[in-house]
């Protein structure tokens, strides 16, 4: 039960999408993090405005707005045309509000779900992205941004401590500010039988003022796909670490869809370091349906105690976890449907549903 509409206004294109079904189904299945009597809380949707020639010189303006059950995100990007051999520049401004479940969420049902922990993050960032021209199989992007993070409770009021009285910011106040330089490099190579991908991100916090955060954070992701007769094996390894100043919300959260299935978001652990390994074998059942078996595992490498306030210990997170299971992948011209049945190390069972490429 939803609506999609594209509107052309001169050279600008507006894509409008509202979906009520997600809200209604989730309301029946989940315990809400917060209650709201506003009719707007029933709406989940997105708004996209694209202008390809803002000032008559091929300048591009993108305005994206997404509203979820308990989160929202607004992104504004402005790009000026440059020759292909030069770095492409974009000015980006973003504002988002979302529950901090990965670190402050409370695991329940043998860690198969994560309930709200009463901490939400209101983030504002503004800065410049520089995308270098692609060379062979490599591409890279550099950005420098100012970030302002303000924790709020479920009623929208600023907070500086969680439900147990521990600080939720690095400064100990009601907000953290930082200037972050980020370098991201990507490698991708593929043929008919296999593909290889590798991504490395390095972030450096610059203390332009004495109370601003200074840290170094890196994260990597490597994946390899190989065709084995009619089947396809995909393996991946991700990990990272952070040194220097750290707020609890900057910790690496382990667990959940896209991490270790069978656990709630962040229910395995949250630490200064992490490593997650995933393996999945898919095999065709018919031209439109595939079966899958998978194995996920992850660890915080014993670094949870180095996160301020040690939220992982207070919530009883194990720090290590293994999930395995099977699933189905259905592909059609209207989109892709995915269902996974996962079991964690505590024998708790979880079912995941997913849709993608709808309407494409």
Tab-separated table of C-alpha atoms in Angstrom:
chain	number	residue	atom	x	y	z
A	1	UNK	CA	0.000	0.000	0.000
A	2	UNK	CA	2.060	2.897	-1.299
A	3	UNK	CA	2.590	5.336	-4.140
A	4	UNK	CA	5.326	6.278	-6.580
A	5	UNK	CA	5.393	9.365	-8.800
A	6	UNK	CA	7.951	11.115	-11.000
A	7	UNK	CA	7.402	14.769	-11.856
A	8	UNK	CA	9.377	16.748	-14.442
A	9	UNK	CA	9.598	20.479	-13.726
A	10	UNK	CA	11.663	22.045	-16.492
A	11	UNK	CA	15.058	20.348	-16.328
A	12	UNK	CA	14.445	19.094	-12.809
A	13	UNK	CA	13.090	15.650	-11.990
A	14	UNK	CA	11.272	14.851	-8.743
A	15	UNK	CA	10.807	11.236	-7.648
A	16	UNK	CA	8.242	10.766	-4.879
A	17	UNK	CA	7.664	7.493	-3.055
A	18	UNK	CA	5.548	6.813	0.027
A	19	UNK	CA	5.091	3.346	1.534
A	20	UNK	CA	2.529	2.653	4.278
A	21	UNK	CA	2.824	-1.148	4.219
A	22	UNK	CA	6.245	-1.249	5.869
A	23	UNK	CA	4.998	0.812	8.795
A	24	UNK	CA	1.839	-1.223	9.315
A	25	UNK	CA	3.585	-4.602	9.115
A	26	UNK	CA	6.408	-3.522	11.394
A	27	UNK	CA	3.943	-2.125	13.925
A	28	UNK	CA	2.417	-5.584	14.231
A	29	UNK	CA	5.778	-7.371	14.544
A	30	UNK	CA	8.017	-5.050	16.549
A	31	UNK	CA	7.906	-3.230	19.858
A	32	UNK	CA	8.391	0.462	18.973
A	33	UNK	CA	11.318	2.372	20.385
A	34	UNK	CA	9.110	5.363	20.962
A	35	UNK	CA	5.466	6.279	20.716
A	36	UNK	CA	4.064	9.164	18.740
A	37	UNK	CA	0.532	10.348	18.170
A	38	UNK	CA	1.426	12.276	15.015
A	39	UNK	CA	-0.186	10.986	11.793
A	40	UNK	CA	3.154	11.619	10.032
A	41	UNK	CA	4.694	8.838	12.126
A	42	UNK	CA	2.638	6.373	10.039
A	43	UNK	CA	4.406	7.398	6.833
A	44	UNK	CA	7.576	5.862	5.455
A	45	UNK	CA	8.814	7.249	2.193
A	46	UNK	CA	11.396	9.106	0.200
A	47	UNK	CA	11.661	12.257	-1.875
A	48	UNK	CA	14.297	12.776	-4.554
A	49	UNK	CA	14.868	16.023	-6.463
A	50	UNK	CA	17.496	16.115	-9.223
A	51	UNK	CA	18.416	19.187	-11.265
A	52	UNK	CA	20.960	18.550	-14.072
A	53	UNK	CA	21.654	22.195	-15.006
A	54	UNK	CA	21.126	24.431	-11.996
A	55	UNK	CA	22.825	27.651	-13.183
A	56	UNK	CA	23.029	26.895	-16.887
A	57	UNK	CA	26.560	25.443	-16.792
A	58	UNK	CA	25.757	21.770	-16.167
A	59	UNK	CA	25.898	22.118	-12.381
A	60	UNK	CA	24.037	19.233	-10.735
A	61	UNK	CA	21.944	19.480	-7.580
A	62	UNK	CA	20.597	16.411	-5.776
A	63	UNK	CA	18.268	16.611	-2.783
A	64	UNK	CA	17.401	13.287	-1.136
A	65	UNK	CA	15.060	12.766	1.806
A	66	UNK	CA	14.278	9.423	3.435
A	67	UNK	CA	11.966	8.771	6.376
A	68	UNK	CA	11.885	5.425	8.122
A	69	UNK	CA	10.103	4.069	11.157
A	70	UNK	CA	12.308	5.830	13.690
A	71	UNK	CA	14.902	7.568	11.519
A	72	UNK	CA	15.219	10.259	8.879
A	73	UNK	CA	17.942	11.434	6.538
A	74	UNK	CA	18.338	14.556	4.372
A	75	UNK	CA	21.207	14.779	1.870
A	76	UNK	CA	22.054	17.757	-0.360
A	77	UNK	CA	24.834	17.392	-2.962
A	78	UNK	CA	26.058	20.042	-5.409
A	79	UNK	CA	28.507	19.181	-8.207
A	80	UNK	CA	30.236	21.462	-10.709
A	81	UNK	CA	31.423	19.989	-14.031
A	82	UNK	CA	35.149	19.398	-14.422
A	83	UNK	CA	37.281	17.719	-17.108
A	84	UNK	CA	37.386	13.929	-16.783
A	85	UNK	CA	41.131	13.899	-16.035
A	86	UNK	CA	40.655	16.097	-12.938
A	87	UNK	CA	39.156	15.240	-9.554
A	88	UNK	CA	35.389	15.567	-9.490
A	89	UNK	CA	34.285	17.867	-6.660
A	90	UNK	CA	31.021	17.715	-4.728
A	91	UNK	CA	29.800	19.823	-1.846
A	92	UNK	CA	27.732	17.616	0.450
A	93	UNK	CA	25.542	18.528	3.421
A	94	UNK	CA	23.667	15.907	5.450
A	95	UNK	CA	21.397	15.744	8.482
A	96	UNK	CA	20.152	12.489	9.997
A	97	UNK	CA	18.386	11.174	13.079
A	98	UNK	CA	18.530	7.454	13.941
A	99	UNK	CA	18.381	5.117	16.954
A	100	UNK	CA	21.838	4.024	18.177
A	101	UNK	CA	20.997	0.312	18.420
A	102	UNK	CA	24.354	-1.190	17.432
A	103	UNK	CA	26.115	-0.024	20.607
A	104	UNK	CA	23.364	0.996	23.048
A	105	UNK	CA	20.698	-1.510	21.955
A	106	UNK	CA	19.726	-4.145	24.523
A	107	UNK	CA	19.939	-7.786	23.295
A	108	UNK	CA	16.874	-9.948	24.002
A	109	UNK	CA	15.609	-13.446	23.073
A	110	UNK	CA	19.045	-15.117	23.324
A	111	UNK	CA	20.625	-12.188	21.446
A	112	UNK	CA	18.445	-12.714	18.357
A	113	UNK	CA	16.969	-9.195	18.647
A	114	UNK	CA	18.124	-5.800	19.907
A	115	UNK	CA	15.694	-3.507	21.692
A	116	UNK	CA	16.006	0.253	21.931
A	117	UNK	CA	18.454	1.586	24.485
A	118	UNK	CA	17.019	5.093	24.703
A	119	UNK	CA	19.891	6.691	22.751
A	120	UNK	CA	19.382	8.285	19.330
A	121	UNK	CA	21.946	10.205	17.285
A	122	UNK	CA	21.257	13.511	15.598
A	123	UNK	CA	24.092	14.076	13.089
A	124	UNK	CA	24.970	17.070	10.924
A	125	UNK	CA	27.870	17.111	8.468
A	126	UNK	CA	29.071	19.418	5.712
A	127	UNK	CA	32.133	19.210	3.521
A	128	UNK	CA	33.784	18.462	0.208
A	129	UNK	CA	34.146	15.144	-1.654
A	130	UNK	CA	36.932	14.673	-4.230
A	131	UNK	CA	36.649	11.654	-6.540
A	132	UNK	CA	39.842	10.833	-8.398
A	133	UNK	CA	39.670	9.609	-12.029
A	134	UNK	CA	39.496	5.797	-12.140
A	135	UNK	CA	42.778	4.108	-13.065
A	136	UNK	CA	42.650	0.492	-14.251
A	137	UNK	CA	40.838	-1.491	-11.515
A	138	UNK	CA	41.389	1.143	-8.819
A	139	UNK	CA	39.311	4.145	-7.796
A	140	UNK	CA	39.628	6.522	-4.857
A	141	UNK	CA	37.765	9.301	-3.090
A	142	UNK	CA	38.903	11.849	-0.528
A	143	UNK	CA	36.623	13.954	1.645
A	144	UNK	CA	36.994	16.558	4.350
A	145	UNK	CA	33.955	17.264	6.494
A	146	UNK	CA	32.849	18.968	9.655
A	147	UNK	CA	30.664	16.692	11.803
A	148	UNK	CA	28.441	17.536	14.755
A	149	UNK	CA	26.869	14.676	16.718
A	150	UNK	CA	24.168	15.286	19.320
A	151	UNK	CA	22.633	12.342	21.257
A	152	UNK	CA	18.934	12.642	22.088
A	153	UNK	CA	16.483	10.426	23.949
A	154	UNK	CA	13.310	8.882	22.536
A	155	UNK	CA	11.414	12.108	23.260
A	156	UNK	CA	13.902	14.194	21.273
A	157	UNK	CA	15.601	15.842	24.255
A	158	UNK	CA	19.422	16.205	24.331
A	159	UNK	CA	21.210	13.766	26.658
A	160	UNK	CA	24.799	13.210	27.728
A	161	UNK	CA	24.317	9.896	29.564
A	162	UNK	CA	22.636	6.585	28.810
A	163	UNK	CA	20.056	4.721	30.884
A	164	UNK	CA	22.808	3.463	33.221
A	165	UNK	CA	24.306	6.920	33.783
A	166	UNK	CA	27.383	6.488	31.569
A	167	UNK	CA	28.489	9.210	29.092
A	168	UNK	CA	27.314	8.809	25.493
A	169	UNK	CA	29.724	11.397	24.056
A	170	UNK	CA	33.498	11.627	24.081
A	171	UNK	CA	33.436	15.175	25.465
A	172	UNK	CA	31.053	14.251	28.283
A	173	UNK	CA	28.764	17.091	27.201
A	174	UNK	CA	25.674	17.115	25.045
A	175	UNK	CA	27.491	16.973	21.703
A	176	UNK	CA	30.747	16.085	19.932
A	177	UNK	CA	32.329	18.081	17.104
A	178	UNK	CA	35.110	17.042	14.762
A	179	UNK	CA	36.713	17.662	11.393
A	180	UNK	CA	37.349	14.373	9.585
A	181	UNK	CA	39.571	13.696	6.582
A	182	UNK	CA	38.583	10.435	4.909
A	183	UNK	CA	40.439	8.511	2.229
A	184	UNK	CA	38.703	5.604	0.490
A	185	UNK	CA	40.332	3.311	-2.080
A	186	UNK	CA	38.517	0.599	-4.039
A	187	UNK	CA	39.722	-2.298	-6.182
A	188	UNK	CA	37.428	-4.376	-8.373
A	189	UNK	CA	38.211	-7.075	-10.922
A	190	UNK	CA	35.773	-9.498	-12.534
A	191	UNK	CA	35.455	-12.082	-15.292
A	192	UNK	CA	32.881	-14.693	-16.274
A	193	UNK	CA	33.916	-17.114	-13.526
A	194	UNK	CA	34.851	-14.940	-10.547
A	195	UNK	CA	35.247	-11.470	-9.098
A	196	UNK	CA	37.451	-9.804	-6.489
A	197	UNK	CA	36.708	-6.625	-4.534
A	198	UNK	CA	38.653	-4.746	-1.894
A	199	UNK	CA	37.886	-1.492	-0.081
A	200	UNK	CA	40.049	0.407	2.414
A	201	UNK	CA	38.818	3.430	4.371
A	202	UNK	CA	41.014	5.607	6.585
A	203	UNK	CA	39.593	8.455	8.664
A	204	UNK	CA	41.604	11.034	10.593
A	205	UNK	CA	40.018	13.363	13.129
A	206	UNK	CA	41.657	16.819	13.123
A	207	UNK	CA	41.451	18.778	16.434
A	208	UNK	CA	41.081	22.314	15.082
A	209	UNK	CA	39.774	23.229	18.536
A	210	UNK	CA	40.969	21.738	21.819
A	211	UNK	CA	37.703	19.905	22.582
A	212	UNK	CA	37.297	18.422	19.111
A	213	UNK	CA	37.982	14.696	18.655
A	214	UNK	CA	41.337	13.429	17.391
A	215	UNK	CA	41.452	9.818	16.227
A	216	UNK	CA	42.491	7.479	13.442
A	217	UNK	CA	40.043	4.873	12.219
A	218	UNK	CA	40.484	2.334	9.449
A	219	UNK	CA	38.123	-0.216	7.969
A	220	UNK	CA	38.610	-2.785	5.236
A	221	UNK	CA	36.308	-5.095	3.287
A	222	UNK	CA	37.491	-7.878	0.976
A	223	UNK	CA	35.239	-10.242	-0.969
A	224	UNK	CA	35.760	-13.036	-3.478
A	225	UNK	CA	33.162	-14.743	-5.622
A	226	UNK	CA	33.803	-17.967	-7.526
A	227	UNK	CA	31.507	-19.960	-9.793
A	228	UNK	CA	31.491	-23.666	-8.917
A	229	UNK	CA	29.628	-25.355	-11.726
A	230	UNK	CA	26.019	-24.141	-11.481
A	231	UNK	CA	26.621	-22.862	-7.910
A	232	UNK	CA	28.313	-19.661	-6.748
A	233	UNK	CA	30.468	-19.281	-3.623
A	234	UNK	CA	30.857	-15.836	-2.064
A	235	UNK	CA	33.261	-15.216	0.821
A	236	UNK	CA	34.042	-11.924	2.510
A	237	UNK	CA	36.152	-10.568	5.350
A	238	UNK	CA	35.641	-7.175	6.970
A	239	UNK	CA	37.302	-5.534	9.918
A	240	UNK	CA	38.655	-2.356	11.393
A	241	UNK	CA	40.092	-0.535	14.363
A	242	UNK	CA	40.173	2.926	15.910
A	243	UNK	CA	42.840	4.615	18.041
A	244	UNK	CA	42.693	7.934	19.851
A	245	UNK	CA	39.527	9.642	21.064
A	246	UNK	CA	36.393	7.553	20.787
A	247	UNK	CA	32.763	8.081	21.683
A	248	UNK	CA	30.657	4.954	22.339
A	249	UNK	CA	28.674	5.492	19.114
A	250	UNK	CA	31.934	5.204	17.109
A	251	UNK	CA	32.553	1.614	18.226
A	252	UNK	CA	32.322	-1.218	15.689
A	253	UNK	CA	28.980	-3.002	16.137
A	254	UNK	CA	28.884	-6.735	15.327
A	255	UNK	CA	25.710	-8.703	14.656
A	256	UNK	CA	22.663	-8.453	12.462
A	257	UNK	CA	21.820	-8.609	8.775
A	258	UNK	CA	24.957	-7.777	6.794
A	259	UNK	CA	27.168	-8.853	9.704
A	260	UNK	CA	26.486	-12.028	11.726
A	261	UNK	CA	22.998	-13.306	10.942
A	262	UNK	CA	21.087	-14.955	13.768
A	263	UNK	CA	21.868	-12.048	16.124
A	264	UNK	CA	20.231	-8.674	16.629
A	265	UNK	CA	21.970	-5.511	15.467
A	266	UNK	CA	25.159	-5.170	17.529
A	267	UNK	CA	24.142	-8.114	19.771
A	268	UNK	CA	27.458	-9.958	19.304
A	269	UNK	CA	29.609	-7.083	20.504
A	270	UNK	CA	30.810	-3.506	20.092
A	271	UNK	CA	34.497	-2.700	20.382
A	272	UNK	CA	37.388	-0.565	19.237
A	273	UNK	CA	38.281	-3.343	16.776
A	274	UNK	CA	36.363	-6.039	14.957
A	275	UNK	CA	36.570	-8.761	12.340
A	276	UNK	CA	33.646	-10.443	10.554
A	277	UNK	CA	33.801	-13.355	8.091
A	278	UNK	CA	30.913	-14.452	5.850
A	279	UNK	CA	30.524	-17.373	3.459
A	280	UNK	CA	27.483	-18.070	1.302
A	281	UNK	CA	26.849	-20.727	-1.355
A	282	UNK	CA	23.947	-20.163	-3.762
A	283	UNK	CA	22.637	-22.704	-6.244
A	284	UNK	CA	19.833	-22.533	-8.825
A	285	UNK	CA	16.531	-24.324	-8.175
A	286	UNK	CA	14.807	-23.017	-11.300
A	287	UNK	CA	15.335	-20.044	-13.667
A	288	UNK	CA	13.863	-17.587	-11.127
A	289	UNK	CA	14.650	-19.215	-7.773
A	290	UNK	CA	17.933	-19.883	-5.958
A	291	UNK	CA	18.708	-21.652	-2.723
A	292	UNK	CA	21.452	-20.563	-0.323
A	293	UNK	CA	23.386	-21.851	2.677
A	294	UNK	CA	25.571	-19.524	4.750
A	295	UNK	CA	27.927	-19.279	7.697
A	296	UNK	CA	28.772	-16.006	9.496
A	297	UNK	CA	31.124	-15.340	12.390
A	298	UNK	CA	32.464	-12.227	14.099
A	299	UNK	CA	34.521	-11.004	17.043
A	300	UNK	CA	35.372	-7.751	18.802
A	301	UNK	CA	38.918	-9.121	19.381
A	302	UNK	CA	38.604	-8.422	23.102
A	303	UNK	CA	38.433	-4.664	22.542
A	304	UNK	CA	34.995	-3.997	24.086
A	305	UNK	CA	36.508	-2.976	27.425
A	306	UNK	CA	38.323	-0.107	25.692
A	307	UNK	CA	35.061	1.582	24.671
A	308	UNK	CA	34.108	4.317	27.184
A	309	UNK	CA	31.540	2.982	29.646
A	310	UNK	CA	31.942	-0.554	28.244
A	311	UNK	CA	28.340	-0.777	26.986
A	312	UNK	CA	28.938	-4.283	25.577
A	313	UNK	CA	29.762	-5.673	29.045
A	314	UNK	CA	26.799	-3.910	30.672
A	315	UNK	CA	24.441	-5.434	28.090
A	316	UNK	CA	26.004	-8.885	28.414
A	317	UNK	CA	27.218	-9.133	24.823
A	318	UNK	CA	29.446	-12.201	24.306
A	319	UNK	CA	32.048	-10.521	22.069
A	320	UNK	CA	32.107	-13.508	19.689
A	321	UNK	CA	29.323	-15.076	17.676
A	322	UNK	CA	28.535	-17.611	14.981
A	323	UNK	CA	25.401	-17.819	12.837
A	324	UNK	CA	24.457	-20.302	10.126
A	325	UNK	CA	21.391	-21.133	8.086
A	326	UNK	CA	19.778	-21.297	4.690
A	327	UNK	CA	17.582	-19.152	2.485
A	328	UNK	CA	15.861	-18.514	-0.823
A	329	UNK	CA	16.490	-15.861	-3.500
A	330	UNK	CA	13.647	-15.063	-5.896
A	331	UNK	CA	14.388	-12.856	-8.912
A	332	UNK	CA	11.787	-11.327	-11.199
A	333	UNK	CA	11.324	-8.312	-13.437
A	334	UNK	CA	9.652	-6.357	-10.607
A	335	UNK	CA	12.426	-6.936	-8.068
A	336	UNK	CA	14.356	-9.369	-5.902
A	337	UNK	CA	12.948	-11.086	-2.832
A	338	UNK	CA	15.195	-12.724	-0.232
A	339	UNK	CA	14.435	-14.768	2.860
A	340	UNK	CA	17.038	-16.172	5.283
A	341	UNK	CA	16.542	-18.561	8.206
A	342	UNK	CA	19.438	-18.185	10.670
A	343	UNK	CA	20.425	-19.931	13.895
A	344	UNK	CA	22.910	-18.394	16.326
A	345	UNK	CA	25.282	-20.070	18.799
A	346	UNK	CA	22.544	-20.028	21.461
A	347	UNK	CA	20.192	-21.968	19.124
A	348	UNK	CA	17.873	-19.001	18.732
A	349	UNK	CA	16.216	-18.885	15.303
A	350	UNK	CA	15.602	-15.741	13.271
A	351	UNK	CA	13.976	-15.140	9.882
A	352	UNK	CA	15.047	-12.209	7.685
A	353	UNK	CA	13.045	-10.827	4.759
A	354	UNK	CA	14.369	-8.424	2.157
A	355	UNK	CA	13.299	-6.651	-1.033
A	356	UNK	CA	15.500	-4.858	-3.542
A	357	UNK	CA	15.299	-3.233	-6.973
A	358	UNK	CA	11.538	-2.811	-6.693
A	359	UNK	CA	10.045	-0.921	-9.591
A	360	UNK	CA	13.275	-1.027	-11.626
